[in-house]
Amino acid sequence: MYQKYFLAIFGSVLALGMTSSATAHHAFGAEFDPNRPLILRGPITRVEWVNPHAWIHIEVTNEDGTKESWMVEGGTPNTLLRRGLTRNSLTPGTVIIVDGYQSKDRSNRANGRDVTFTDGRKIFMGSSGTGAPDDGRDPTEN
Amino acid sequence: MRSVQQQIWWPAAAVASLLLVSLPGWAEGPKTAEGKPDFSGTYNIATVTPLQRPAAFGDNLLLSPEAAEKMVAQTAALKAAGQQDSDPNREAPPAGGDGSPGAAGNVGGYNSFWIDNGDSVFTIDGKFRTSIIISPKNGRRPELTADGKRRAALRMAAFRENRGEAWWLESDGPGPYDDPESRTLSDRCLLGFGSTGGPPMFPVLYNNLKRIVQTPEHVMILVEMVHDARIIRLNSEHLADDVRKWLGDSIGWWEDDTLVVETTNFADQPALSLATRDLKVTERFSRIDDETLLYSFTVEDPNTWTQPWSGEYPWPVSDERVYEYACHEGNYAMEGILKGARILEADARKSDTD
């Protein structure tokens, strides 16, 4: 029974990570506005392969035909580099779909809550996992 | 036909080899010119074994192989789920937030392909563990002192669910987003999150590589997150008490083939959550085999915990590269946080006057 409970707890920790709610170098809740959800579609213009977070730039065409540049925040590039992926793994012109929330500063930045190709496939496939041990830094942790 | 000498020599050599490899400290990895273990190398310390044991496991340090196997399978299944295709016709996430907890702050983070916390639970002496912490016996941090509880409560009181509102205007005093100095050390790129550099050093969500460089007088541990180098002076004294460092002041010495590192002289906010400047951390590095170190630690901070606590976990050698983590290189987050707070404050004041 203990083992079952233990696995359930592990599972919940892992599941939290898998649903894109990763704890990271900074607090997403401090940066992004839950009242400004977004779905963005457009071609990649460039990729900033920088720390602490990579940024994917895309060009979005509005309903009135005007174009806007948006930046989408991802994780640290080091992890992907070790898997042989680089900024060149995403070719400019490739159309992607991003859902997330706009930055509280109302600039054209969003978190890359889910970033996929137009057929729904995740970009940068090949993740190796989620779910760090609790460290006590997050006051909501038990 | 083999000579008599050959017939005697080979069995004798075999016996001698068996004796030598069975002696402690022999044939267990490279040695320095001084005859000390050479720990130089790169280690990937990622593990899905938790720091703290789930309370339901009580004092049980060991995890059965069956439970460990299930956990690994569950981890793999969750990873596979995280890589599943999404609906290309999906809508924007819900207005008001997606309910994601903690630092993900009701807006979610990013796809799991950015994350690299390992995919296995570790073993020590062939046994799976339920937690990294081994003392107290329940595998959890000990009870906080009264002052520790007070500080933990203050932190919790300052926490609000992210509603996209300037809630801090409802009370007097400084707000959490007033200036860069009011942000967390990880937001400020001063230290990595989760005590990744510590000390003590814990596994985190990604960038779990450590690189050790060893000389007769020093041991350096390069911590990938966030580009910190711990410089440990061997056979030295601690600096004067008024010299305080983010990573503390580390001195080390050898006890047989174990490297012991003692760290004191911390700044007011050590990487270890809730610890104070009086924190003392004792770490021990020893070799399990050619491919693995055993890292153990003891934490003492009478301002925060009612008793010391200890843990241990293996550090496997890795052939992966440690990349530079220049944390402020492209740090748009601080601007987004501070400017965003100013905009939310202006919105709140405007709605008050309307």
Short mmCIF file of C-alpha atoms in Angstrom, two decimals:
data_model
loop_
_atom_site.label_atom_id
_atom_site.label_comp_id
_atom_site.label_asym_id
_atom_site.label_seq_id
_atom_site.Cartn_x
_atom_site.Cartn_y
_atom_site.Cartn_z
CA MET A 1 0.00 0.00 0.00
CA TYR A 2 2.81 2.33 0.88
CA GLN A 3 4.42 1.61 -2.45
CA LYS A 4 1.21 2.39 -4.26
CA TYR A 5 0.90 5.68 -2.43
CA PHE A 6 4.55 6.45 -3.02
CA LEU A 7 4.20 5.84 -6.74
CA ALA A 8 1.11 7.99 -6.84
CA ILE A 9 3.07 10.83 -5.29
CA PHE A 10 5.96 10.35 -7.67
CA GLY A 11 3.51 10.24 -10.52
CA SER A 12 1.91 13.49 -9.52
CA VAL A 13 5.29 15.19 -9.25
CA LEU A 14 6.26 13.95 -12.67
CA ALA A 15 2.90 14.76 -14.16
CA LEU A 16 3.20 18.34 -13.00
CA GLY A 17 6.39 18.63 -14.99
CA MET A 18 4.94 16.93 -18.01
CA THR A 19 2.06 19.36 -18.16
CA SER A 20 4.47 22.20 -18.68
CA SER A 21 4.37 23.51 -15.15
CA ALA A 22 8.06 23.24 -14.60
CA THR A 23 9.80 25.14 -11.88
CA ALA A 24 12.65 26.97 -13.52
CA HIS A 25 15.24 29.60 -13.07
CA HIS A 26 12.61 32.25 -12.59
CA ALA A 27 9.00 32.42 -11.57
CA PHE A 28 6.72 32.19 -14.58
CA GLY A 29 3.94 33.53 -12.42
CA ALA A 30 5.86 36.76 -11.92
CA GLU A 31 6.47 37.26 -15.61
CA PHE A 32 3.32 36.20 -17.46
CA ASP A 33 -0.26 37.37 -17.20
CA PRO A 34 -2.94 34.67 -16.74
CA ASN A 35 -5.53 37.11 -18.09
CA ARG A 36 -3.82 37.33 -21.47
CA PRO A 37 -3.91 33.86 -23.03
CA LEU A 38 -2.60 33.51 -26.57
CA ILE A 39 -2.52 31.17 -29.51
CA LEU A 40 0.10 32.22 -32.03
CA ARG A 41 0.75 30.81 -35.47
CA GLY A 42 3.51 31.91 -37.78
CA PRO A 43 6.88 31.26 -39.32
CA ILE A 44 10.07 31.29 -37.28
CA THR A 45 12.21 34.33 -38.02
CA ARG A 46 15.11 33.54 -35.70
CA VAL A 47 16.06 31.68 -32.54
CA GLU A 48 17.95 33.27 -29.66
CA TRP A 49 20.01 30.41 -28.29
CA VAL A 50 20.79 32.09 -25.01
CA ASN A 51 20.68 31.50 -21.27
CA PRO A 52 18.85 31.46 -18.99
CA HIS A 53 16.10 30.76 -21.54
CA ALA A 54 16.06 30.35 -25.28
CA TRP A 55 13.64 32.56 -27.25
CA ILE A 56 11.98 31.63 -30.51
CA HIS A 57 10.96 34.59 -32.65
CA ILE A 58 7.99 34.22 -34.96
CA GLU A 59 6.04 36.47 -37.30
CA VAL A 60 2.31 36.46 -36.71
CA THR A 61 -0.19 37.79 -39.25
CA ASN A 62 -3.18 39.46 -37.63
CA GLU A 63 -6.74 39.24 -38.95
CA ASP A 64 -6.39 42.65 -40.57
CA GLY A 65 -3.31 41.48 -42.43
CA THR A 66 -0.79 43.39 -40.36
CA LYS A 67 2.23 41.51 -39.13
CA GLU A 68 3.66 41.38 -35.63
CA SER A 69 6.84 39.89 -34.26
CA TRP A 70 6.46 37.72 -31.15
CA MET A 71 9.04 36.13 -28.88
CA VAL A 72 8.36 32.80 -27.21
CA GLU A 73 10.26 31.70 -24.13
CA GLY A 74 11.69 28.20 -23.84
CA GLY A 75 14.08 26.49 -21.46
CA THR A 76 17.83 26.45 -21.17
CA PRO A 77 19.54 25.53 -24.44
CA ASN A 78 22.24 23.47 -22.70
CA THR A 79 19.99 20.45 -22.40
CA LEU A 80 19.17 20.45 -26.09
CA LEU A 81 22.77 21.10 -27.07
CA ARG A 82 23.78 17.92 -25.30
CA ARG A 83 21.27 16.05 -27.46
CA GLY A 84 22.81 17.51 -30.59
CA LEU A 85 20.14 20.14 -31.18
CA THR A 86 21.07 23.72 -31.95
CA ARG A 87 19.42 26.94 -32.99
CA ASN A 88 19.84 25.66 -36.55
CA SER A 89 17.56 22.75 -35.75
CA LEU A 90 14.68 25.16 -36.25
CA THR A 91 14.84 26.54 -39.76
CA PRO A 92 13.61 30.11 -40.27
CA GLY A 93 10.39 30.01 -42.22
CA THR A 94 9.13 26.90 -40.44
CA VAL A 95 5.59 27.61 -39.28
CA ILE A 96 4.88 26.75 -35.66
CA ILE A 97 1.96 26.99 -33.27
CA VAL A 98 2.43 28.34 -29.76
CA ASP A 99 0.01 28.55 -26.90
CA GLY A 100 0.85 30.43 -23.74
CA TYR A 101 0.32 33.70 -21.92
CA GLN A 102 1.56 37.18 -22.72
CA SER A 103 4.17 38.88 -20.58
CA LYS A 104 2.80 41.21 -17.92
CA ASP A 105 4.82 44.04 -19.44
CA ARG A 106 2.53 43.68 -22.49
CA SER A 107 5.40 43.41 -24.88
CA ASN A 108 5.06 40.80 -27.61
CA ARG A 109 6.52 38.04 -25.47
CA ALA A 110 4.88 34.84 -24.30
CA ASN A 111 5.80 31.66 -22.53
CA GLY A 112 6.06 28.68 -24.84
CA ARG A 113 3.60 26.57 -22.88
CA ASP A 114 3.21 24.27 -25.84
CA VAL A 115 5.20 24.74 -29.03
CA THR A 116 4.44 22.47 -31.98
CA PHE A 117 4.65 22.20 -35.71
CA THR A 118 1.45 22.79 -37.65
CA ASP A 119 0.61 19.08 -37.56
CA GLY A 120 0.76 19.08 -33.76
CA ARG A 121 4.15 17.40 -33.37
CA LYS A 122 6.31 18.81 -30.60
CA ILE A 123 9.38 20.62 -31.80
CA PHE A 124 12.68 19.37 -30.33
CA MET A 125 11.37 15.89 -29.68
CA GLY A 126 13.40 13.70 -27.38
CA SER A 127 12.87 15.02 -23.90
CA SER A 128 14.46 13.03 -21.11
CA GLY A 129 12.11 13.87 -18.33
CA THR A 130 10.70 16.21 -15.73
CA GLY A 131 10.05 16.57 -12.06
CA ALA A 132 12.86 17.73 -9.80
CA PRO A 133 12.94 16.77 -6.14
CA ASP A 134 11.28 19.30 -3.90
CA ASP A 135 13.86 21.66 -2.53
CA GLY A 136 11.74 23.78 -0.22
CA ARG A 137 12.28 26.97 -2.18
CA ASP A 138 8.75 26.96 -3.47
CA PRO A 139 6.56 27.94 -0.51
CA THR A 140 3.69 25.89 -1.90
CA GLU A 141 5.69 22.69 -1.67
CA ASN A 142 4.88 20.33 1.17
CA MET B 1 54.82 -26.56 -23.70
CA ARG B 2 54.77 -24.14 -20.76
CA SER B 3 57.74 -24.03 -18.44
CA VAL B 4 57.46 -24.80 -14.75
CA GLN B 5 58.04 -21.13 -14.01
CA GLN B 6 55.15 -20.21 -16.24
CA GLN B 7 52.97 -22.81 -14.63
CA ILE B 8 53.70 -21.32 -11.21
CA TRP B 9 53.71 -17.67 -12.28
CA TRP B 10 50.27 -17.42 -13.78
CA PRO B 11 48.30 -18.88 -10.87
CA ALA B 12 50.39 -16.79 -8.47
CA ALA B 13 49.67 -13.65 -10.47
CA ALA B 14 45.98 -14.43 -10.52
CA VAL B 15 45.89 -14.90 -6.74
CA ALA B 16 47.85 -11.69 -6.23
CA SER B 17 45.44 -9.80 -8.47
CA LEU B 18 42.46 -11.11 -6.55
CA LEU B 19 44.05 -10.02 -3.29
CA LEU B 20 44.87 -6.59 -4.62
CA VAL B 21 41.46 -5.79 -6.05
CA SER B 22 39.83 -6.91 -2.83
CA LEU B 23 41.84 -4.47 -0.73
CA PRO B 24 39.95 -1.27 0.08
CA GLY B 25 40.95 1.62 -2.10
CA TRP B 26 42.86 -0.44 -4.60
CA ALA B 27 41.99 -0.48 -8.27
CA GLU B 28 39.07 1.87 -7.61
CA GLY B 29 39.77 4.62 -10.06
CA PRO B 30 42.70 6.84 -10.84
CA LYS B 31 45.03 8.32 -8.24
CA THR B 32 46.92 11.58 -8.20
CA ALA B 33 50.72 11.77 -8.09
CA GLU B 34 50.29 12.25 -4.34
CA GLY B 35 48.45 8.95 -4.09
CA LYS B 36 45.05 10.49 -3.40
CA PRO B 37 41.93 9.51 -5.31
CA ASP B 38 41.59 11.63 -8.43
CA PHE B 39 37.96 12.69 -8.73
CA SER B 40 38.61 14.90 -11.77
CA GLY B 41 35.87 14.47 -14.30
CA THR B 42 32.30 15.33 -15.23
CA TYR B 43 29.32 13.94 -13.36
CA ASN B 44 25.62 13.99 -14.16
CA ILE B 45 23.80 13.95 -10.83
CA ALA B 46 20.25 13.87 -12.20
CA THR B 47 17.93 11.42 -10.50
CA VAL B 48 14.21 11.06 -10.04
CA THR B 49 14.66 9.82 -6.48
CA PRO B 50 13.33 12.65 -4.34
CA LEU B 51 15.29 14.65 -1.79
CA GLN B 52 12.59 14.08 0.83
CA ARG B 53 10.86 10.77 1.36
CA PRO B 54 7.09 10.72 0.89
CA ALA B 55 5.71 10.69 4.42
CA ALA B 56 3.72 7.53 3.81
CA PHE B 57 6.97 5.60 3.58
CA GLY B 58 7.83 6.33 7.19
CA ASP B 59 11.31 5.20 8.21
CA ASN B 60 11.73 2.86 5.26
CA LEU B 61 14.94 3.91 3.50
CA LEU B 62 14.86 1.17 0.93
CA LEU B 63 12.60 0.86 -2.05
CA SER B 64 11.82 -2.63 -3.37
CA PRO B 65 13.11 -3.49 -6.85
CA GLU B 66 9.53 -3.95 -7.98
CA ALA B 67 8.53 -0.49 -6.81
CA ALA B 68 11.66 1.00 -8.36
CA GLU B 69 10.90 -0.70 -11.65
CA LYS B 70 7.38 0.64 -11.61
CA MET B 71 8.65 4.11 -10.87
CA VAL B 72 11.05 4.03 -13.80
CA ALA B 73 8.30 2.72 -16.06
CA GLN B 74 5.98 5.42 -14.84
CA THR B 75 8.62 8.04 -15.50
CA ALA B 76 9.10 6.72 -19.03
CA ALA B 77 5.35 6.68 -19.62
CA LEU B 78 4.97 10.25 -18.43
CA LYS B 79 7.80 11.35 -20.68
CA ALA B 80 6.17 9.64 -23.60
CA ALA B 81 2.92 11.38 -22.73
CA GLY B 82 4.70 14.71 -22.66
CA GLN B 83 5.94 14.09 -26.16
CA GLN B 84 2.55 13.26 -27.59
CA ASP B 85 1.33 15.41 -30.41
CA SER B 86 -0.94 18.33 -29.56
CA ASP B 87 -4.08 19.33 -31.34
CA PRO B 88 -2.97 21.62 -34.18
CA ASN B 89 -6.37 23.33 -33.98
CA ARG B 90 -6.11 23.99 -30.26
CA GLU B 91 -7.32 27.22 -28.80
CA ALA B 92 -5.49 29.58 -26.47
CA PRO B 93 -5.22 28.35 -22.87
CA PRO B 94 -7.96 29.42 -20.45
CA ALA B 95 -8.31 33.08 -19.51
CA GLY B 96 -7.56 33.53 -15.83
CA GLY B 97 -4.80 30.93 -15.91
CA ASP B 98 -4.32 27.23 -16.48
CA GLY B 99 -4.13 26.34 -12.78
CA SER B 100 -0.51 25.24 -12.84
CA PRO B 101 0.98 25.45 -9.35
CA GLY B 102 4.13 26.79 -7.72
CA ALA B 103 6.64 28.70 -9.76
CA ALA B 104 4.72 27.83 -12.93
CA GLY B 105 2.34 30.39 -11.49
CA ASN B 106 -0.98 29.64 -13.16
CA VAL B 107 0.45 30.15 -16.65
CA GLY B 108 2.46 26.97 -17.17
CA GLY B 109 6.09 26.74 -18.10
CA TYR B 110 7.28 25.24 -21.34
CA ASN B 111 7.45 21.88 -23.11
CA SER B 112 9.16 19.01 -21.38
CA PHE B 113 11.81 18.69 -24.08
CA TRP B 114 13.68 21.49 -22.32
CA ILE B 115 13.87 19.50 -19.12
CA ASP B 116 16.52 16.98 -18.17
CA ASN B 117 16.27 15.58 -14.66
CA GLY B 118 17.22 12.01 -15.50
CA ASP B 119 15.12 8.96 -15.92
CA SER B 120 16.23 6.58 -13.19
CA VAL B 121 16.20 6.05 -9.46
CA PHE B 122 19.58 5.46 -7.88
CA THR B 123 20.95 2.54 -5.91
CA ILE B 124 23.57 2.39 -3.18
CA ASP B 125 25.09 -1.00 -2.39
CA GLY B 126 22.68 -2.42 -4.92
CA LYS B 127 19.63 -1.19 -3.02
CA PHE B 128 17.10 1.35 -4.29
CA ARG B 129 16.41 4.29 -2.02
CA THR B 130 13.18 6.09 -1.17
CA SER B 131 14.91 9.45 -0.64
CA ILE B 132 18.23 11.25 -0.72
CA ILE B 133 17.89 12.31 2.92
CA ILE B 134 18.89 9.49 5.28
CA SER B 135 18.85 11.30 8.62
CA PRO B 136 16.47 11.96 10.37
CA LYS B 137 15.25 8.42 9.93
CA ASN B 138 12.05 9.52 8.22
CA GLY B 139 14.09 10.86 5.30
CA ARG B 140 12.73 14.36 5.65
CA ARG B 141 14.16 17.65 6.78
CA PRO B 142 13.82 17.94 10.55
CA GLU B 143 11.38 20.19 12.32
CA LEU B 144 12.04 23.88 11.98
CA THR B 145 13.03 25.95 14.97
CA ALA B 146 10.63 28.64 16.15
CA ASP B 147 12.58 31.20 14.15
CA GLY B 148 12.65 28.91 11.14
CA LYS B 149 8.87 28.54 11.34
CA ARG B 150 8.49 32.29 11.59
CA ARG B 151 10.55 32.84 8.45
CA ALA B 152 8.76 30.05 6.58
CA ALA B 153 5.43 31.62 7.53
CA LEU B 154 6.59 35.03 6.33
CA ARG B 155 7.55 33.52 3.00
CA MET B 156 4.23 31.78 2.67
CA ALA B 157 2.35 34.95 3.60
CA ALA B 158 4.15 36.81 0.82
CA PHE B 159 3.03 34.23 -1.72
CA ARG B 160 -0.09 34.85 -3.80
CA GLU B 161 -1.56 32.92 -6.65
CA ASN B 162 -0.82 34.73 -9.88
CA ARG B 163 -4.04 36.52 -10.85
CA GLY B 164 -2.39 39.15 -12.99
CA GLU B 165 -3.18 41.81 -10.40
CA ALA B 166 -1.07 44.13 -8.24
CA TRP B 167 -2.25 42.53 -5.00
CA TRP B 168 0.70 43.93 -3.07
CA LEU B 169 -0.83 47.40 -3.19
CA GLU B 170 -3.41 46.22 -0.66
CA SER B 171 -0.86 46.47 2.13
CA ASP B 172 1.78 48.96 3.17
CA GLY B 173 5.49 48.38 2.87
CA PRO B 174 7.70 47.23 0.06
CA GLY B 175 6.28 44.96 -2.62
CA PRO B 176 7.83 41.80 -4.07
CA TYR B 177 8.46 43.37 -7.46
CA ASP B 178 9.69 46.82 -6.45
CA ASP B 179 13.24 46.39 -7.71
CA PRO B 180 15.66 43.67 -8.82
CA GLU B 181 16.95 43.26 -5.27
CA SER B 182 13.50 42.21 -4.11
CA ARG B 183 13.49 39.23 -6.46
CA THR B 184 14.79 35.74 -5.68
CA LEU B 185 18.45 34.92 -6.02
CA SER B 186 17.68 32.67 -8.99
CA ASP B 187 15.67 35.42 -10.71
CA ARG B 188 18.73 37.59 -10.19
CA CYS B 189 21.07 34.92 -11.56
CA LEU B 190 23.11 35.05 -8.37
CA LEU B 191 22.62 31.38 -7.50
CA GLY B 192 20.87 28.53 -9.22
CA PHE B 193 17.48 27.34 -8.03
CA GLY B 194 17.08 24.30 -5.84
CA SER B 195 20.51 24.43 -4.18
CA THR B 196 22.08 23.10 -7.38
CA GLY B 197 25.43 24.59 -6.34
CA GLY B 198 24.62 24.48 -2.67
CA PRO B 199 26.27 23.45 -0.66
CA PRO B 200 24.77 20.95 -0.19
CA MET B 201 24.33 20.21 -3.89
CA PHE B 202 21.00 18.75 -5.00
CA PRO B 203 19.67 17.50 -8.34
CA VAL B 204 17.38 19.93 -10.14
CA LEU B 205 15.17 20.06 -13.20
CA TYR B 206 17.94 20.47 -15.76
CA ASN B 207 21.62 21.37 -16.12
CA ASN B 208 22.68 18.80 -13.57
CA LEU B 209 26.31 18.48 -14.62
CA LYS B 210 29.17 19.00 -12.20
CA ARG B 211 32.80 19.13 -13.25
CA ILE B 212 35.56 18.44 -10.74
CA VAL B 213 39.12 19.64 -11.28
CA GLN B 214 41.63 18.59 -8.66
CA THR B 215 45.11 19.81 -7.76
CA PRO B 216 47.22 19.05 -4.68
CA GLU B 217 46.08 22.30 -3.05
CA HIS B 218 42.55 22.80 -4.39
CA VAL B 219 39.46 21.05 -5.62
CA MET B 220 37.21 22.99 -7.98
CA ILE B 221 33.62 21.98 -8.65
CA LEU B 222 32.10 23.72 -11.65
CA VAL B 223 28.35 23.83 -11.22
CA GLU B 224 26.63 24.12 -14.58
CA MET B 225 23.68 25.96 -13.09
CA VAL B 226 24.44 28.86 -12.89
CA HIS B 227 28.03 28.85 -13.96
CA ASP B 228 29.39 28.81 -10.41
CA ALA B 229 32.77 27.43 -9.47
CA ARG B 230 33.19 26.18 -5.93
CA ILE B 231 36.85 26.56 -4.98
CA ILE B 232 37.78 24.28 -2.08
CA ARG B 233 41.09 24.98 -0.37
CA LEU B 234 42.72 21.80 0.91
CA ASN B 235 44.32 21.71 4.36
CA SER B 236 43.47 25.31 5.01
CA GLU B 237 41.65 27.41 7.61
CA HIS B 238 38.37 29.23 7.12
CA LEU B 239 38.49 32.90 6.24
CA ALA B 240 37.78 35.53 8.88
CA ASP B 241 34.22 35.41 10.14
CA ASP B 242 33.31 38.73 8.53
CA VAL B 243 34.14 37.44 5.04
CA ARG B 244 30.89 36.10 3.62
CA LYS B 245 30.28 34.42 0.26
CA TRP B 246 27.26 33.32 -1.77
CA LEU B 247 28.59 29.74 -1.89
CA GLY B 248 30.22 29.94 1.52
CA ASP B 249 33.89 29.38 2.29
CA SER B 250 34.93 25.79 1.62
CA ILE B 251 37.96 24.02 3.04
CA GLY B 252 38.77 20.37 2.55
CA TRP B 253 40.96 17.56 3.75
CA TRP B 254 41.48 13.87 3.11
CA GLU B 255 40.36 11.19 5.54
CA ASP B 256 41.92 8.10 3.97
CA ASP B 257 40.39 8.06 0.48
CA THR B 258 37.47 10.31 1.35
CA LEU B 259 37.53 14.02 0.58
CA VAL B 260 35.83 15.93 3.38
CA VAL B 261 34.67 19.48 2.64
CA GLU B 262 33.46 21.89 5.30
CA THR B 263 31.69 25.08 4.30
CA THR B 264 30.86 28.05 6.52
CA ASN B 265 30.95 31.86 6.11
CA PHE B 266 27.77 32.00 4.04
CA ALA B 267 26.14 35.26 3.00
CA ASP B 268 22.76 36.07 4.49
CA GLN B 269 20.90 33.94 1.95
CA PRO B 270 22.55 30.60 1.22
CA ALA B 271 21.30 28.59 -1.75
CA LEU B 272 19.75 26.09 0.66
CA SER B 273 16.19 27.17 1.28
CA LEU B 274 15.56 28.75 4.71
CA ALA B 275 19.20 28.40 5.78
CA THR B 276 20.95 31.37 7.41
CA ARG B 277 24.45 32.77 7.43
CA ASP B 278 25.27 30.41 10.32
CA LEU B 279 24.81 27.37 8.08
CA LYS B 280 27.56 24.77 8.21
CA VAL B 281 27.68 22.05 5.57
CA THR B 282 29.98 19.03 5.69
CA GLU B 283 30.29 17.06 2.47
CA ARG B 284 32.08 13.80 1.83
CA PHE B 285 33.21 12.56 -1.57
CA SER B 286 34.35 8.97 -1.96
CA ARG B 287 34.62 6.50 -4.80
CA ILE B 288 32.11 3.70 -5.21
CA ASP B 289 33.72 2.40 -8.40
CA ASP B 290 35.51 3.66 -11.50
CA GLU B 291 32.32 5.23 -12.81
CA THR B 292 30.69 6.56 -9.65
CA LEU B 293 31.31 8.81 -6.66
CA LEU B 294 29.29 8.72 -3.47
CA TYR B 295 28.30 12.23 -2.41
CA SER B 296 27.08 12.67 1.15
CA PHE B 297 26.30 15.76 3.17
CA THR B 298 25.32 16.96 6.62
CA VAL B 299 23.52 20.24 7.20
CA GLU B 300 23.75 22.14 10.49
CA ASP B 301 21.95 25.40 11.05
CA PRO B 302 20.57 25.78 14.58
CA ASN B 303 18.78 28.97 13.53
CA THR B 304 16.58 26.99 11.18
CA TRP B 305 16.44 23.27 12.05
CA THR B 306 16.10 21.64 15.45
CA GLN B 307 18.72 19.03 14.55
CA PRO B 308 21.30 18.35 11.84
CA TRP B 309 20.21 16.43 8.75
CA SER B 310 22.11 14.29 6.27
CA GLY B 311 21.76 12.62 2.92
CA GLU B 312 23.64 10.77 0.22
CA TYR B 313 23.37 9.85 -3.43
CA PRO B 314 25.68 8.67 -6.21
CA TRP B 315 27.34 10.91 -8.75
CA PRO B 316 27.76 8.90 -11.98
CA VAL B 317 30.55 9.85 -14.38
CA SER B 318 29.26 11.41 -17.58
CA ASP B 319 30.80 11.89 -20.99
CA GLU B 320 28.46 14.82 -21.62
CA ARG B 321 29.78 18.34 -22.01
CA VAL B 322 29.21 21.12 -19.54
CA TYR B 323 28.12 24.20 -21.46
CA GLU B 324 28.48 27.72 -20.21
CA TYR B 325 25.41 29.03 -18.44
CA ALA B 326 25.68 32.79 -18.72
CA CYS B 327 22.51 33.46 -16.79
CA HIS B 328 21.98 37.12 -17.67
CA GLU B 329 22.94 36.60 -21.31
CA GLY B 330 19.38 36.84 -22.58
CA ASN B 331 17.48 37.48 -19.41
CA TYR B 332 14.31 39.22 -20.55
CA ALA B 333 12.52 37.88 -17.49
CA MET B 334 13.65 40.57 -15.06
CA GLU B 335 12.46 43.32 -17.38
CA GLY B 336 9.18 41.50 -17.92
CA ILE B 337 8.66 41.08 -14.17
CA LEU B 338 9.49 44.63 -13.10
CA LYS B 339 7.90 46.50 -15.99
CA GLY B 340 4.90 44.19 -15.80
CA ALA B 341 4.46 45.01 -12.11
CA ARG B 342 4.53 48.74 -12.86
CA ILE B 343 1.82 48.29 -15.51
CA LEU B 344 -0.36 46.22 -13.16
CA GLU B 345 0.09 48.86 -10.43
CA ALA B 346 -0.95 51.61 -12.84
CA ASP B 347 -4.00 49.57 -13.84
CA ALA B 348 -4.97 49.12 -10.17
CA ARG B 349 -4.61 52.82 -9.38
CA LYS B 350 -6.56 53.77 -12.46
CA SER B 351 -9.43 51.46 -11.55
CA ASP B 352 -9.41 52.94 -8.03
CA THR B 353 -9.86 56.45 -9.38
CA ASP B 354 -12.48 55.51 -11.99
#
